[in-house]
PDB file of C-alpha atoms and ligand atoms in Angstrom:
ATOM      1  CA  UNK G   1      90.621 123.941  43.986  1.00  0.00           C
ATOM      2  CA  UNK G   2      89.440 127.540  44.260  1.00  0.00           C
ATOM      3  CA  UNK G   3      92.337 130.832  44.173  1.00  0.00           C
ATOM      4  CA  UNK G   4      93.238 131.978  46.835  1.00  0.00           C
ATOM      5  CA  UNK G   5      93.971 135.813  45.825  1.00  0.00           C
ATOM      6  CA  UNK G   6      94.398 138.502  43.656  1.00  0.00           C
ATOM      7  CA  UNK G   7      95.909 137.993  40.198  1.00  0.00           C
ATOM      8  CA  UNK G   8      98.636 140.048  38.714  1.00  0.00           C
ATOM      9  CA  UNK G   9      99.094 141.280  35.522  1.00  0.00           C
ATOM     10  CA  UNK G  10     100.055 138.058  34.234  1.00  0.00           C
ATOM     11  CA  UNK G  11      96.872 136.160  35.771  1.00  0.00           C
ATOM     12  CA  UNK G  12      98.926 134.312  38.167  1.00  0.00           C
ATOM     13  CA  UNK G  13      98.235 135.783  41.739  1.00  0.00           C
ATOM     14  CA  UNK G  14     101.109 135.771  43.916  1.00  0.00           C
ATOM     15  CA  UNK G  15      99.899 133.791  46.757  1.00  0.00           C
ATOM     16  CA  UNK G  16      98.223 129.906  46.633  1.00  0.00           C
ATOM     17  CA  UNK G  17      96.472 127.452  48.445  1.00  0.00           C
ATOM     18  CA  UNK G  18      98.569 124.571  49.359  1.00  0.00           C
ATOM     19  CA  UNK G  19      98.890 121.579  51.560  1.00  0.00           C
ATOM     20  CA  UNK G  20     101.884 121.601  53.763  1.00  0.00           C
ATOM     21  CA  UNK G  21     103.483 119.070  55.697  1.00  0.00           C
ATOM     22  CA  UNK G  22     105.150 120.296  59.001  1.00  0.00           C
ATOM     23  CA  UNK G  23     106.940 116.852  59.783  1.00  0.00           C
ATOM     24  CA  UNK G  24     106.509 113.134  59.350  1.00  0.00           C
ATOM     25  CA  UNK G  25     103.958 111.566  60.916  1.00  0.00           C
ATOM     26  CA  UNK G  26     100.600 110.383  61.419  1.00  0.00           C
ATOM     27  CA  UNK G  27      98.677 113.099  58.334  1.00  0.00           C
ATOM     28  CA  UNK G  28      96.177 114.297  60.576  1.00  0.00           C
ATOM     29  CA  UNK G  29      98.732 115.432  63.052  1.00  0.00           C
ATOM     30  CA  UNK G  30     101.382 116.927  60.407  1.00  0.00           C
ATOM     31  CA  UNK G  31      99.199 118.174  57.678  1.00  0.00           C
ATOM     32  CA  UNK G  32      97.614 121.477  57.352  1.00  0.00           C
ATOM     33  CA  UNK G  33      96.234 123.476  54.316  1.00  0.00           C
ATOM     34  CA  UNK G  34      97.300 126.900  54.220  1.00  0.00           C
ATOM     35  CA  UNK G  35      96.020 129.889  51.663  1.00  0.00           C
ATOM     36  CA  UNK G  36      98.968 132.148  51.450  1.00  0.00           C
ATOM     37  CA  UNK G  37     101.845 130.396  50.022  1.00  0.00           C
ATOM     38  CA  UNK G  38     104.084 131.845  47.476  1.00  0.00           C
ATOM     39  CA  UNK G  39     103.309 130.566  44.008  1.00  0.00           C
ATOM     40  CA  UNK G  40     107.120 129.632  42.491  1.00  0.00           C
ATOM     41  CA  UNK G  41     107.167 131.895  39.972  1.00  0.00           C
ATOM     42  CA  UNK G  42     110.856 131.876  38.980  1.00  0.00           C
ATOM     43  CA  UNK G  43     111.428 129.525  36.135  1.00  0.00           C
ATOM     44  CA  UNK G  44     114.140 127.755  35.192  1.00  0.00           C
ATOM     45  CA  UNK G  45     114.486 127.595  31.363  1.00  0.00           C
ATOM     46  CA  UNK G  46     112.960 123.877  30.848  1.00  0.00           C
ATOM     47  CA  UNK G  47     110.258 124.372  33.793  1.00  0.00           C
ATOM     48  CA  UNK G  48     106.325 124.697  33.235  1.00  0.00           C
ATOM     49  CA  UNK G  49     104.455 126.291  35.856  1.00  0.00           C
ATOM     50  CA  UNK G  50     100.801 124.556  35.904  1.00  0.00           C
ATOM     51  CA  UNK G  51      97.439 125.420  37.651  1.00  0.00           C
ATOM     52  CA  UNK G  52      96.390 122.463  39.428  1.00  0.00           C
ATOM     53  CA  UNK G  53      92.826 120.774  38.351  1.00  0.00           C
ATOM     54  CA  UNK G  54      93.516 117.524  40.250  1.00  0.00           C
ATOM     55  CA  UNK G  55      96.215 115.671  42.209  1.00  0.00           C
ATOM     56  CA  UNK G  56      95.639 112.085  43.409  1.00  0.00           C
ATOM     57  CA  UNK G  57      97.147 110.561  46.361  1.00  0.00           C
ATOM     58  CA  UNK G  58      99.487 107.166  45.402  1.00  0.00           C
ATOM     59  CA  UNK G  59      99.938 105.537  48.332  1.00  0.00           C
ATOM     60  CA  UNK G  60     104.037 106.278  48.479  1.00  0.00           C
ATOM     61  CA  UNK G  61     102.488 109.896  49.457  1.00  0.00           C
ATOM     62  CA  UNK G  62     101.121 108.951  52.984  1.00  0.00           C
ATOM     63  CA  UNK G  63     103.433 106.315  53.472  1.00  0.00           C
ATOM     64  CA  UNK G  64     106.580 109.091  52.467  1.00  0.00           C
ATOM     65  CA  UNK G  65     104.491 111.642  55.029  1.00  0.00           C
ATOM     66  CA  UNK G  66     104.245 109.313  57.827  1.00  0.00           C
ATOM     67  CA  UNK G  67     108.040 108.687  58.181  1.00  0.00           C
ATOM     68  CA  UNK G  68     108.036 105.623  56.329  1.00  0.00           C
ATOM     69  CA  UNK G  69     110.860 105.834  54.087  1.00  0.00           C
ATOM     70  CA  UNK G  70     112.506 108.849  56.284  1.00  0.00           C
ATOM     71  CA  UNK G  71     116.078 107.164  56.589  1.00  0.00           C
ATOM     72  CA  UNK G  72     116.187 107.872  52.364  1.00  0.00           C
ATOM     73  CA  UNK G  73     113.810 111.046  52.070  1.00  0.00           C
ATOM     74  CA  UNK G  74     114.786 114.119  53.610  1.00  0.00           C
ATOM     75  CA  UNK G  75     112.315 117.807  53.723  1.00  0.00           C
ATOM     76  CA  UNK G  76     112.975 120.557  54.826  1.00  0.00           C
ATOM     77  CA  UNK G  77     109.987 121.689  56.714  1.00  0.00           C
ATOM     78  CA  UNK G  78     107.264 122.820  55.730  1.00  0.00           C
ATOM     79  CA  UNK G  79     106.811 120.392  52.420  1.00  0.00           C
ATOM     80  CA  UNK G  80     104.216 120.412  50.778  1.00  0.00           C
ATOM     81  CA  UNK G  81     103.660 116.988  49.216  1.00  0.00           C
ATOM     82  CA  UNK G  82     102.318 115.368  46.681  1.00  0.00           C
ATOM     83  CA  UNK G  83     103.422 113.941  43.109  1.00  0.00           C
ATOM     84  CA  UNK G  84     100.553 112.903  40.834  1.00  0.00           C
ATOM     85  CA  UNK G  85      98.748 116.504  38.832  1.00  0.00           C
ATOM     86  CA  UNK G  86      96.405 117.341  36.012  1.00  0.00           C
ATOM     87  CA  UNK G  87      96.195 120.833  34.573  1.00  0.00           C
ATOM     88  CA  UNK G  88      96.939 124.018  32.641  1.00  0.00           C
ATOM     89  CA  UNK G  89     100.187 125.000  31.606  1.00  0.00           C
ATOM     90  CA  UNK G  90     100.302 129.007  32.672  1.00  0.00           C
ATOM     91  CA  UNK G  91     103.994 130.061  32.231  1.00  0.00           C
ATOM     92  CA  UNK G  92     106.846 128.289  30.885  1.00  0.00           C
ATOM     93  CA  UNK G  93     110.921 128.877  30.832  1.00  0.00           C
ATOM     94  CA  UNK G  94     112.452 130.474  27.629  1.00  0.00           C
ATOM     95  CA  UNK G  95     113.784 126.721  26.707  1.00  0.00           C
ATOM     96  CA  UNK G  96     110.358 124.716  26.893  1.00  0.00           C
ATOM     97  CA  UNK G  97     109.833 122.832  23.538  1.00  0.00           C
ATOM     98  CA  UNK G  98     107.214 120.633  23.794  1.00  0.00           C
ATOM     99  CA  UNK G  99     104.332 122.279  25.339  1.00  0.00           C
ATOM    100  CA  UNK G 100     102.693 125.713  25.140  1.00  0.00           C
ATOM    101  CA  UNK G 101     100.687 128.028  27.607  1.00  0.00           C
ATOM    102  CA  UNK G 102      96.928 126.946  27.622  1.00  0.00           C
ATOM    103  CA  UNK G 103      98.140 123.045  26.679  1.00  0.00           C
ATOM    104  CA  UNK G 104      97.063 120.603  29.148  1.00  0.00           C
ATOM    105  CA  UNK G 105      98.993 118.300  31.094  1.00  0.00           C
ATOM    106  CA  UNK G 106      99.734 115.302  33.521  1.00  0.00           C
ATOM    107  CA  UNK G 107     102.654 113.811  35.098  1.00  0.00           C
ATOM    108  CA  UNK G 108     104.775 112.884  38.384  1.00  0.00           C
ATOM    109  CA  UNK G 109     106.683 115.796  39.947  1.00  0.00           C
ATOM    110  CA  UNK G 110     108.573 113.735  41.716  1.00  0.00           C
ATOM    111  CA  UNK G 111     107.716 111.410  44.865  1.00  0.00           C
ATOM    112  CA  UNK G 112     106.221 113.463  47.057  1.00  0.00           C
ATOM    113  CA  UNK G 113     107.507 116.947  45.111  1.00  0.00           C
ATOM    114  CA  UNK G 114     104.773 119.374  45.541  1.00  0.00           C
ATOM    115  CA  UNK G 115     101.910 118.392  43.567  1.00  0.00           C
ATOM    116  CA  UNK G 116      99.116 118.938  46.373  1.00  0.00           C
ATOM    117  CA  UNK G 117      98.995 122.820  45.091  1.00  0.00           C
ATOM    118  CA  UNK G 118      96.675 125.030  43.260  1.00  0.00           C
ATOM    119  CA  UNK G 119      99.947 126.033  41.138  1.00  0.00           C
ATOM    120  CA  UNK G 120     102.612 123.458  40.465  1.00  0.00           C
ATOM    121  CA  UNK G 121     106.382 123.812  39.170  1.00  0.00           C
ATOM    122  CA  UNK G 122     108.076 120.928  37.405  1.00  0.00           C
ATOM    123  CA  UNK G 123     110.774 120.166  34.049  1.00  0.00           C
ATOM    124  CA  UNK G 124     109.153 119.845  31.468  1.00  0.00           C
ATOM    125  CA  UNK G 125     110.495 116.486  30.678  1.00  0.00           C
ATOM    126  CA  UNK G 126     108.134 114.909  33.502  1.00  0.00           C
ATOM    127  CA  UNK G 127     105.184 115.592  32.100  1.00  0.00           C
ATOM    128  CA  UNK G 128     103.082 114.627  29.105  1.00  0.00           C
ATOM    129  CA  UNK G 129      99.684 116.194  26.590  1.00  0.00           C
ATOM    130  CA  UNK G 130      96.948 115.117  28.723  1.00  0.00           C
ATOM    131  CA  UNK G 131      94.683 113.016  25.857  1.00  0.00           C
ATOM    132  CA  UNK G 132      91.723 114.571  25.008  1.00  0.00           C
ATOM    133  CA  UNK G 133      89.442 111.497  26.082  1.00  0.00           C
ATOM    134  CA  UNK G 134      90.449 111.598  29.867  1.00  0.00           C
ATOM    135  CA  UNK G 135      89.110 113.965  32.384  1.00  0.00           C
ATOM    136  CA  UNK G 136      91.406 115.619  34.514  1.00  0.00           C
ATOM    137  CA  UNK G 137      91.013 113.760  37.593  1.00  0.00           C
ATOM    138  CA  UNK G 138      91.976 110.290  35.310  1.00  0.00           C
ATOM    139  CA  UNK G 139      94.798 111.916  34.149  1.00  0.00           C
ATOM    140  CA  UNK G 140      95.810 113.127  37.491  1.00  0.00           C
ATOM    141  CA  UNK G 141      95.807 109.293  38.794  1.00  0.00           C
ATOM    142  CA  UNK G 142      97.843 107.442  36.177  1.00  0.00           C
ATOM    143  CA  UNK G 143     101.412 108.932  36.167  1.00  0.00           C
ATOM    144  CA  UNK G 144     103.044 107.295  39.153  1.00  0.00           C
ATOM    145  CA  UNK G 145     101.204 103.315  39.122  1.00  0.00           C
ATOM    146  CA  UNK G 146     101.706 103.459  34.882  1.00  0.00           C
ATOM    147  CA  UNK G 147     105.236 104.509  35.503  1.00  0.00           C
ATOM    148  CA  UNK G 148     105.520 101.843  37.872  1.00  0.00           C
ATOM    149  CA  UNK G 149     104.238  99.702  35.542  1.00  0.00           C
ATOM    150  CA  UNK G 150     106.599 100.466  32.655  1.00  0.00           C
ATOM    151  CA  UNK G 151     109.587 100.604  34.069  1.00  0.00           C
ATOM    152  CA  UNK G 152     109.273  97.264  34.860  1.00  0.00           C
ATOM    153  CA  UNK G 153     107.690  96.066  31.606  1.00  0.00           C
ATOM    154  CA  UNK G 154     110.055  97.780  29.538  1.00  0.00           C
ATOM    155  CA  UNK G 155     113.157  99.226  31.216  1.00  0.00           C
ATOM    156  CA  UNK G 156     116.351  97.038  30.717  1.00  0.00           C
ATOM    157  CA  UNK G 157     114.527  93.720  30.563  1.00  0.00           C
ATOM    158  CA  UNK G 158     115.631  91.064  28.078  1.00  0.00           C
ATOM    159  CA  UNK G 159     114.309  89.490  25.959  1.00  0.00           C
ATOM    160  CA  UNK G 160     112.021  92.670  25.601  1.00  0.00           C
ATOM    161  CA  UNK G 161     108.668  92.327  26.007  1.00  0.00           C
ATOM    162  CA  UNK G 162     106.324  92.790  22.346  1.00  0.00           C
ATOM    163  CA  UNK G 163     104.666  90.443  19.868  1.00  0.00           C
ATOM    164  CA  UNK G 164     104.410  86.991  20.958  1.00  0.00           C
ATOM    165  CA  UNK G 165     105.839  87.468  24.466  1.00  0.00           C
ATOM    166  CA  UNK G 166     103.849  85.020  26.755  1.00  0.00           C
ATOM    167  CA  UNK G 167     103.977  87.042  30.286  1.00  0.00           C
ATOM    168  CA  UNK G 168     102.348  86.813  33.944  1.00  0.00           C
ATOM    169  CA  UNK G 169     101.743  90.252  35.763  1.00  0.00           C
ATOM    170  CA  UNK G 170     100.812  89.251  39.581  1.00  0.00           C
ATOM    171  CA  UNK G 171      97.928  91.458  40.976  1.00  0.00           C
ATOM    172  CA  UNK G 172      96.104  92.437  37.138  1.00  0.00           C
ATOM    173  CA  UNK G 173      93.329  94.194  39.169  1.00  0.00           C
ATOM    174  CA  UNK G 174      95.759  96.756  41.341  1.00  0.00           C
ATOM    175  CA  UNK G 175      96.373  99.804  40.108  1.00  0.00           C
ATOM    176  CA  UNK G 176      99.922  98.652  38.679  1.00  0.00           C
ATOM    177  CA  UNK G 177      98.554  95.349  37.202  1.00  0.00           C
ATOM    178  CA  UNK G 178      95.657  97.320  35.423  1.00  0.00           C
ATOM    179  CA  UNK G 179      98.195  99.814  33.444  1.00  0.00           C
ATOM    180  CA  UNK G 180     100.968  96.729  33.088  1.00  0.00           C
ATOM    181  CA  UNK G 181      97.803  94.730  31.228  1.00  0.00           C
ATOM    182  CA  UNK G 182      97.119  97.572  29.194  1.00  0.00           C
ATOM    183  CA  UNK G 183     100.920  98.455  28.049  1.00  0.00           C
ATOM    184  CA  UNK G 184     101.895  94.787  27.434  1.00  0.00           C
ATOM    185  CA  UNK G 185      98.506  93.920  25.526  1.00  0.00           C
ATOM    186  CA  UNK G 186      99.831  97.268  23.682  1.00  0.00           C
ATOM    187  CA  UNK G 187     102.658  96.018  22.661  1.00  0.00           C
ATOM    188  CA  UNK G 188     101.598  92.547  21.128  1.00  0.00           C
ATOM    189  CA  UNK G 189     102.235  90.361  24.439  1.00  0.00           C
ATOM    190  CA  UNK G 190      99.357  87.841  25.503  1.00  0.00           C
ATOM    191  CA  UNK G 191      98.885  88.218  29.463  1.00  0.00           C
ATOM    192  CA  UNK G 192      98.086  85.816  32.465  1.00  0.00           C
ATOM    193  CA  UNK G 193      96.897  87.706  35.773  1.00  0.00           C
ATOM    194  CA  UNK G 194      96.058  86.542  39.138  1.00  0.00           C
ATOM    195  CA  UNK G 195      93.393  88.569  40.758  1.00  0.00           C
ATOM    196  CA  UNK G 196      89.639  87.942  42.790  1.00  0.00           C
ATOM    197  CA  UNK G 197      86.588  86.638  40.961  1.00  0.00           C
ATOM    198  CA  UNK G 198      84.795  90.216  41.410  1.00  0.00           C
ATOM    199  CA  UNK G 199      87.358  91.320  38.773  1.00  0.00           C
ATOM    200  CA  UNK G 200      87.210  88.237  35.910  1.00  0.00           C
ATOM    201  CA  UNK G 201      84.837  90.660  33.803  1.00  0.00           C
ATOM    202  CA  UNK G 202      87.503  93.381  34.157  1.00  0.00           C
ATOM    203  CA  UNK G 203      90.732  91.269  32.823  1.00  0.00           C
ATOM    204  CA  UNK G 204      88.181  90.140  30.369  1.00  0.00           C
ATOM    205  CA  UNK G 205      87.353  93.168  28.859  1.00  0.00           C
ATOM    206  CA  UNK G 206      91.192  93.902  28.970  1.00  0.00           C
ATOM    207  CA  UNK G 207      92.361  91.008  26.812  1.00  0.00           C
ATOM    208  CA  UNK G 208      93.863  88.955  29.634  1.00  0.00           C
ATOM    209  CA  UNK G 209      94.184  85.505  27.972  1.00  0.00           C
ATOM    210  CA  UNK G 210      94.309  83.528  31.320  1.00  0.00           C
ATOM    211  CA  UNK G 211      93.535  84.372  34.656  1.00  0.00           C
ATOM    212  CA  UNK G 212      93.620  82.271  38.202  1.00  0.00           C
ATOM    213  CA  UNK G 213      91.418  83.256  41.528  1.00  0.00           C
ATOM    214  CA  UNK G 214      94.345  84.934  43.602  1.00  0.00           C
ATOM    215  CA  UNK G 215      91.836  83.631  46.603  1.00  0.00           C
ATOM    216  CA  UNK G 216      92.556  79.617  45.460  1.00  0.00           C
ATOM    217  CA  UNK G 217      95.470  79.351  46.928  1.00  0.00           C
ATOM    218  CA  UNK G 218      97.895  80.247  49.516  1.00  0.00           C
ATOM    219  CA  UNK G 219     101.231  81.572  49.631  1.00  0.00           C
TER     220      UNK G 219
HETATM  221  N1  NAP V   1     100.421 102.178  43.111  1.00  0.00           N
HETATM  222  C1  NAP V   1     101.646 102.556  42.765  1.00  0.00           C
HETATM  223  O1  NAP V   1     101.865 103.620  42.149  1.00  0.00           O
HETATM  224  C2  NAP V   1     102.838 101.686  43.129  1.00  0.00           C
HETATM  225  C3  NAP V   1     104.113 102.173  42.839  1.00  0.00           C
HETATM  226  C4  NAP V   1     105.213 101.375  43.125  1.00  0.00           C
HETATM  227  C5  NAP V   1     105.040 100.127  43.683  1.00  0.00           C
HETATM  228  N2  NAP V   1     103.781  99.697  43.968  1.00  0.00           N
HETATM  229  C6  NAP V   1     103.650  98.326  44.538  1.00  0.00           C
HETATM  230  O2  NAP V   1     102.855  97.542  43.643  1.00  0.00           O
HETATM  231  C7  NAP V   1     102.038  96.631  44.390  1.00  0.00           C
HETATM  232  C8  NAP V   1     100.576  96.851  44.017  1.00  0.00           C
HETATM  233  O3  NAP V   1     100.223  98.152  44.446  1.00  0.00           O
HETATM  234  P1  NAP V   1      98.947  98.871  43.864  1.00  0.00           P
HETATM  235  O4  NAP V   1      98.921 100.257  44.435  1.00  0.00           O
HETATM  236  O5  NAP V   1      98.956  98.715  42.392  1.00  0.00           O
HETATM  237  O6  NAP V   1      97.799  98.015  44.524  1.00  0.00           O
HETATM  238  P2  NAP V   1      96.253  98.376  44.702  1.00  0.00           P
HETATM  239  O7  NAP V   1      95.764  99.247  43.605  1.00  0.00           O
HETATM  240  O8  NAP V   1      96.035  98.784  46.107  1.00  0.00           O
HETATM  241  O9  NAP V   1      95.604  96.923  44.439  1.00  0.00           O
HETATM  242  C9  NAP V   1      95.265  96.083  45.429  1.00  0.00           C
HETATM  243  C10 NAP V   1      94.607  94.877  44.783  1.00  0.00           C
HETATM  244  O10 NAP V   1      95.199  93.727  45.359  1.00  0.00           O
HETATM  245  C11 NAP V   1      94.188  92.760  45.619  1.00  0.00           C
HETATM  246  N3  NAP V   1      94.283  92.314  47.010  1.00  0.00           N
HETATM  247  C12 NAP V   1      94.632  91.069  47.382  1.00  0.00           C
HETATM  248  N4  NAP V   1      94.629  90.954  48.703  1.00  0.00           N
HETATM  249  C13 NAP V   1      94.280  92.151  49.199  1.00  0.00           C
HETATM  250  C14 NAP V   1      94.103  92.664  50.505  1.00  0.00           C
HETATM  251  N5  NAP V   1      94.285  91.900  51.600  1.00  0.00           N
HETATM  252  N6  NAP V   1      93.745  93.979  50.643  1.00  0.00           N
HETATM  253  C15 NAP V   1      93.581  94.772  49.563  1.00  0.00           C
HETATM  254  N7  NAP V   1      93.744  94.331  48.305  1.00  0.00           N
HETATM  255  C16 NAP V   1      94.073  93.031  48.126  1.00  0.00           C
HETATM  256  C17 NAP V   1      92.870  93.381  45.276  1.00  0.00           C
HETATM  257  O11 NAP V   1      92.477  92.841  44.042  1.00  0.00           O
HETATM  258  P3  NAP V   1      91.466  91.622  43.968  1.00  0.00           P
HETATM  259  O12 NAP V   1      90.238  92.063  44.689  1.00  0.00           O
HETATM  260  O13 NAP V   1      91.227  91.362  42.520  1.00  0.00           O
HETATM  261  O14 NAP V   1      92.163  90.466  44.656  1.00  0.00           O
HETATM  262  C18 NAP V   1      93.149  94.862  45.088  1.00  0.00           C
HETATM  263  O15 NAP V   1      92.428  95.436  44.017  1.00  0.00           O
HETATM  264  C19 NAP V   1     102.352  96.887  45.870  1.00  0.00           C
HETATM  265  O16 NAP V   1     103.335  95.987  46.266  1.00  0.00           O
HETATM  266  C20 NAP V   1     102.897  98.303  45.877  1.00  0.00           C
HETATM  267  O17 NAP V   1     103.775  98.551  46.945  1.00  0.00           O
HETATM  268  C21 NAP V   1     102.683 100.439  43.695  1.00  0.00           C
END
């Protein structure tokens, strides 16, 4: 992403490039980049403001943009969209605990939320260190499909998954499957999969104990 303008005193120029959506619709038709939107520069005391070094596109973004799940999401117009980042923490509210200027970080905005911006404003509480052994633009694609993943791994399900837990995860080679393989093998549990025979070496190398040709049968 390049800057769009002159920087301020504090670094942070007042104007950014963004993508903005203008309605729902087909994203050719209702997407446009502009270069002179106002960076959000008031804070709230828990909110990080964070200079963009990727974004990546979950597929709830195109499918919220073209009017898919309009009857439950409302914009007011234009949005600019956009929920997955990765980058540089470059002003923080008063109350911010966990993370300093400079740190670098990942994490959902919020479906759809803004994230498609060279500067992006979110609660703290959303987002995470980036580890030091992913680039950016990994970091930038894992918070919405691992959340995903999670949530339904580990959120109010009983008996809880962990050592000795014997579970099947439909799908191991979609981006969900891959990060629900990973956090159950994490926690102790041994993992069957369903997924195509180009991707056997891949559950493999993750540890999947058993896995069945998703193309040998039919639903
Ligand atoms: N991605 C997210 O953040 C997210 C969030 C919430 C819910 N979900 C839901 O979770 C499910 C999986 O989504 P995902 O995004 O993780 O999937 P994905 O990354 O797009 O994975 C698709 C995988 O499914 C397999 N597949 C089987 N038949 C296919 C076909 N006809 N076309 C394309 N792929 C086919 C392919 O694996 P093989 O080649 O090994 O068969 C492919 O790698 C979906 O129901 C989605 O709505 C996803």
């Amino acid at each position: 992403m390049t800057e769009s303008t002159t920087k301020n005193e504090s670094g942070i120029p007042s104007v950014m490039r963004a993508a903005q959506q203008t309605n729902f619709g087909d994203v050719r038709d209702v997407l446009t980049i502009v270069d002179n939107v106002p960076i959000p520069r008031q804070l709230s005391s828990k909110q990080i403001l964070i200079r963009a070094h990727a974004a990546s596109i979950n597929p709830a973004d195109w499918k919220i943009m073209s009017g898919m799940l309009s009857i439950f999401i409302r914009y007011s117009w234009p949005h600019i969209p956009g929920s997955d980042v990765a980058g540089e923490i470059v002003d923080m509210g008063p109350e911010v605990k966990r993370f300093r200027v400079g740190d670098h970080v990942y994490g959902n905005v919020g479906i759809g939320a803004g994230a498609f911006a060279e500067y992006v404003r979110a609660d703290e509480s959303l987002f995470a260190l980036k580890p030091k052994n992913l680039t950016m633009e990994e970091a930038a694609a894992v918070p919405v499909a691992c959340d995903t993943s999670y949530q339904a791994l580990f959120h109010k399900v009983s008996p809880p998954i962990g050592k000795g837990s014997k579970i099947f995860i439909c799908g191991g080679s979609s981006a969900c499957g891959l990060f629900a393989i990973q956090l159950a093998k994490a926690v102790g549990a041994s993992v069957a999969t369903t997924c195509s025979q180009r991707n056997f070496q891949l559950m493999e190398k993750l540890g999947v104990s058993f896995f069945i040709n998703s193309n040998d049968f039919s639903v």
